[in-house]
């Protein structure tokens, strides 16, 4: 079936960008007005920290500017995300990029002047103005960066180059969404099937027909090979600039620099990767062997790993059916949470149609002062319900945080940001296991549940392990060629799967498929979030409302607290290795149940 253009998608399947700006003209007016606002704000330069009252007024004005800039950013980005082939969207994004660069350059003095205070003045300024307490976390984070500050002139130059620094990710995204064309292939009956990023990753990788999985994989990798050297060059630029920035700012390595904003120690980061990579591997190899046996394959190939284990029972689900089961599952979270879920479904927060030029994967954008925007490509697969409920977790989280906190206190550490989303997946899985007694359905539910762990504890964790090795290579001065990146990814995959899976050479190009590599140390945080949500979801089903209340209170805190303190609000101690080991043990228990059901 031919893929539709954006204009052919029914409006109810699209999100409502008019809630950000009622028209493109309104966006352009806001863009122009921001220029004036930046000019006005510069009047604080040189006097921002002269007393508590001035600092408070300046920070409030700065915060509002950020809110307005991010609203513009979302409008520009979201339009491009659903149709990268639309030149008007590309132009809007570029015009916004120019403004963002100017904003960054013009406001560098905020950081400069806060860092220039000595310790005594920094503490005294809170006594001078009580209202500054609301911004203590934000101000302390900036003040702690003092040791990594460069000269004022250097900081301004770097800020003016922000658009250039973002070029690798932007180039990767545009190329991937607008330029890549995949060959069609034929099924066993000779029927021609079209291929795309969304179709391969959302449909063909999960297809029950081994022939289609193989042919789609070959078609997919044929195109990836054509971009292998180009994407290696783009990614090499991204990593090298991060390594250079770490050295310029006096960090011992790029990992320390990237973890600092997450408020996570290297010990916590290393433990998360090491425990899962080493201790989960034996259980996932058991799963791979069981999958091979159930599929009746002599060899389990890399492209078979997401195949449905039981192709005699693979219920499809329309969008409306997925919506119904999501609403049923989340009832346990109470009326305040459910009000947000209903609003998301009823008021076009979700863009779920499939069209040419639409971004692959799924994400949730949550501009302050407006509702969230969720992008998915719904393929009438019940697995998509897990993806959708995941993004609804983000939307609910930021809706609650935005209501309770000022903007600068809404954004949590990346270490915690995936916990609310994976919590929703845990709730859906546990709800479905409670609901169904039929062995076939329970088997299917466990497989969907395992898919959540596969996505977060395997796919993203292995991306995190790949990232760790890539940064080590870059720190040692090695150029990140396509051959080196492919080989490194193969080593990560083979080290985890061992002899249980046939990892072909093309699997080494898997790194080309993931945009998270352009977002700092992001991939490993999925496993951290799922570690926490595994433990808390168990408490919710055991304790009920008290555990729900603790979780909702944590969501409302937004980013006001650091990760370990934030999880304590939900009753979690994430500093020890107990939670991650318990999560691995839970995965093992699911595989145990699956083995029993397959006998």
XYZ file of C-alpha atoms in Angstrom, residues 22-238:
217
model
C -3.208 29.788 15.924
C -1.482 30.412 12.597
C 1.902 30.640 10.918
C 1.485 34.406 10.974
C 1.143 34.291 14.777
C 4.347 32.233 14.946
C 6.165 34.795 12.784
C 4.886 37.636 14.990
C 6.097 35.835 18.120
C 9.451 35.245 16.460
C 9.814 38.969 15.726
C 8.615 39.948 19.212
C 11.264 37.729 20.790
C 13.920 39.860 19.109
C 12.554 42.885 20.967
C 12.342 40.957 24.246
C 15.991 39.929 23.977
C 16.962 43.567 23.413
C 15.056 44.621 26.543
C 16.537 41.853 28.675
C 20.103 42.882 27.878
C 19.524 45.887 30.165
C 20.198 43.530 33.109
C 23.754 42.933 31.918
C 26.343 44.194 34.403
C 23.846 44.604 37.251
C 22.033 41.270 37.467
C 23.497 40.302 40.849
C 23.836 43.746 42.407
C 21.129 42.762 44.939
C 18.542 40.055 45.570
C 15.615 42.016 44.164
C 17.338 42.695 40.846
C 18.447 39.085 40.542
C 14.917 37.856 41.224
C 13.418 40.192 38.638
C 16.079 39.217 36.131
C 15.616 35.478 36.663
C 11.830 35.773 36.320
C 12.276 37.663 33.037
C 14.902 35.142 31.880
C 12.600 32.244 32.746
C 9.726 33.742 30.754
C 12.013 34.243 27.770
C 13.030 30.581 27.892
C 9.359 29.565 28.031
C 8.635 31.695 24.969
C 11.709 30.467 23.093
C 10.819 26.839 23.735
C 7.281 27.452 22.571
C 8.730 28.754 19.302
C 11.140 25.823 19.203
C 8.362 23.286 19.585
C 6.257 24.850 16.859
C 9.208 24.832 14.460
C 10.355 21.333 15.412
C 6.954 19.643 15.532
C 6.057 20.847 12.074
C 9.272 19.389 10.705
C 8.886 16.148 12.688
C 5.655 15.195 10.925
C 6.852 16.165 7.450
C 10.583 16.642 6.918
C 9.939 17.019 3.178
C 7.970 20.249 3.751
C 10.359 23.047 2.787
C 8.265 25.603 4.698
C 8.821 23.652 7.903
C 12.538 23.491 7.183
C 12.613 27.258 6.647
C 10.742 27.889 9.938
C 13.180 25.637 11.772
C 16.168 27.479 10.275
C 14.720 30.897 11.129
C 14.108 29.737 14.672
C 17.665 28.380 14.793
C 19.036 31.823 13.991
C 16.942 33.356 16.780
C 17.968 30.634 19.231
C 21.617 31.351 18.484
C 21.060 35.059 19.152
C 19.214 34.247 22.384
C 22.082 32.037 23.558
C 24.653 34.719 22.770
C 22.712 37.599 24.326
C 22.005 35.791 27.608
C 25.452 34.353 28.369
C 25.895 37.136 30.930
C 23.294 35.439 33.181
C 25.570 32.496 33.769
C 28.650 34.726 33.805
C 27.423 37.079 36.521
C 26.029 34.325 38.750
C 29.338 32.479 38.544
C 31.302 35.655 39.316
C 29.783 35.893 42.809
C 31.914 34.630 45.654
C 30.520 32.064 48.117
C 29.564 34.637 50.758
C 27.681 36.866 48.312
C 25.926 33.850 46.787
C 24.528 32.749 50.152
C 23.713 36.298 51.263
C 21.661 37.063 48.168
C 18.999 34.524 49.224
C 18.580 36.384 52.510
C 18.298 39.602 50.559
C 15.263 38.280 48.617
C 13.164 35.415 49.981
C 11.497 34.775 46.607
C 14.828 33.563 45.226
C 14.397 30.330 47.217
C 12.151 29.084 44.423
C 15.156 29.262 42.098
C 17.791 27.957 44.503
C 18.280 24.660 42.655
C 18.712 26.445 39.307
C 21.114 29.015 40.769
C 23.134 26.405 42.644
C 23.528 24.330 39.489
C 24.934 27.359 37.669
C 27.160 28.369 40.570
C 28.633 24.866 40.802
C 29.713 25.149 37.148
C 32.046 27.983 38.145
C 35.097 25.758 38.013
C 34.330 24.898 34.365
C 33.663 28.454 33.232
C 35.676 29.948 30.368
C 36.346 33.630 29.718
C 33.393 35.868 28.954
C 34.544 36.360 25.366
C 34.984 32.612 24.832
C 31.549 31.836 26.276
C 29.966 34.381 23.945
C 31.729 32.902 20.933
C 30.611 29.386 21.881
C 27.053 30.587 22.407
C 27.027 32.269 19.002
C 28.057 28.916 17.498
C 25.169 26.994 19.084
C 23.475 26.544 15.712
C 26.715 25.084 14.329
C 27.055 22.756 17.329
C 23.579 21.402 16.642
C 24.351 20.827 12.963
C 25.316 17.110 13.292
C 21.945 16.152 14.781
C 20.012 18.368 12.389
C 21.906 16.990 9.379
C 21.370 13.419 10.556
C 17.636 13.986 11.107
C 16.959 15.686 7.787
C 18.973 13.107 5.867
C 17.315 10.182 7.594
C 13.770 11.454 7.171
C 13.878 13.304 3.871
C 16.654 11.715 1.779
C 16.681 7.995 2.553
C 14.773 5.865 0.042
C 14.416 2.112 0.543
C 13.923 -0.502 -2.150
C 10.637 -2.334 -2.257
C 10.787 -6.111 -1.902
C 8.503 -9.049 -2.625
C 6.801 -11.451 -0.298
C 6.608 -15.199 -1.071
C 3.669 -14.667 -3.424
C 5.513 -11.993 -5.389
C 3.519 -9.090 -3.951
C 5.524 -5.864 -3.826
C 5.973 -4.369 -0.338
C 7.233 -0.839 0.264
C 9.846 -0.136 2.932
C 10.692 2.863 5.110
C 12.242 3.578 8.502
C 8.796 3.562 10.138
C 7.646 0.422 8.324
C 10.796 -1.531 9.057
C 11.157 -0.603 12.719
C 7.418 -0.582 13.440
C 6.159 -3.502 11.339
C 8.629 -5.670 9.414
C 11.032 -6.251 12.320
C 8.064 -7.733 14.222
C 6.620 -9.645 11.273
C 5.652 -13.302 11.730
C 6.913 -14.233 8.248
C 10.661 -15.033 8.311
C 10.914 -14.327 4.576
C 9.539 -10.793 5.018
C 11.782 -10.146 8.040
C 14.833 -11.173 6.015
C 13.944 -9.278 2.834
C 12.950 -6.119 4.721
C 16.211 -6.281 6.690
C 18.218 -6.614 3.476
C 16.349 -3.708 1.868
C 16.836 -1.612 4.990
C 20.567 -2.289 5.248
C 21.160 -1.740 1.542
C 20.187 1.898 2.015
C 22.044 2.238 5.337
C 25.254 1.127 3.599
C 24.932 4.004 1.149
C 25.044 6.436 4.093
C 27.491 4.549 6.313
C 30.516 6.758 5.729
C 28.475 9.961 5.739
C 26.773 9.150 9.047
C 30.098 8.090 10.571
C 31.518 11.486 9.630
C 28.486 13.264 11.133
C 28.653 11.246 14.352
C 32.425 11.669 14.569
C 31.883 15.442 14.447
C 29.311 15.230 17.254
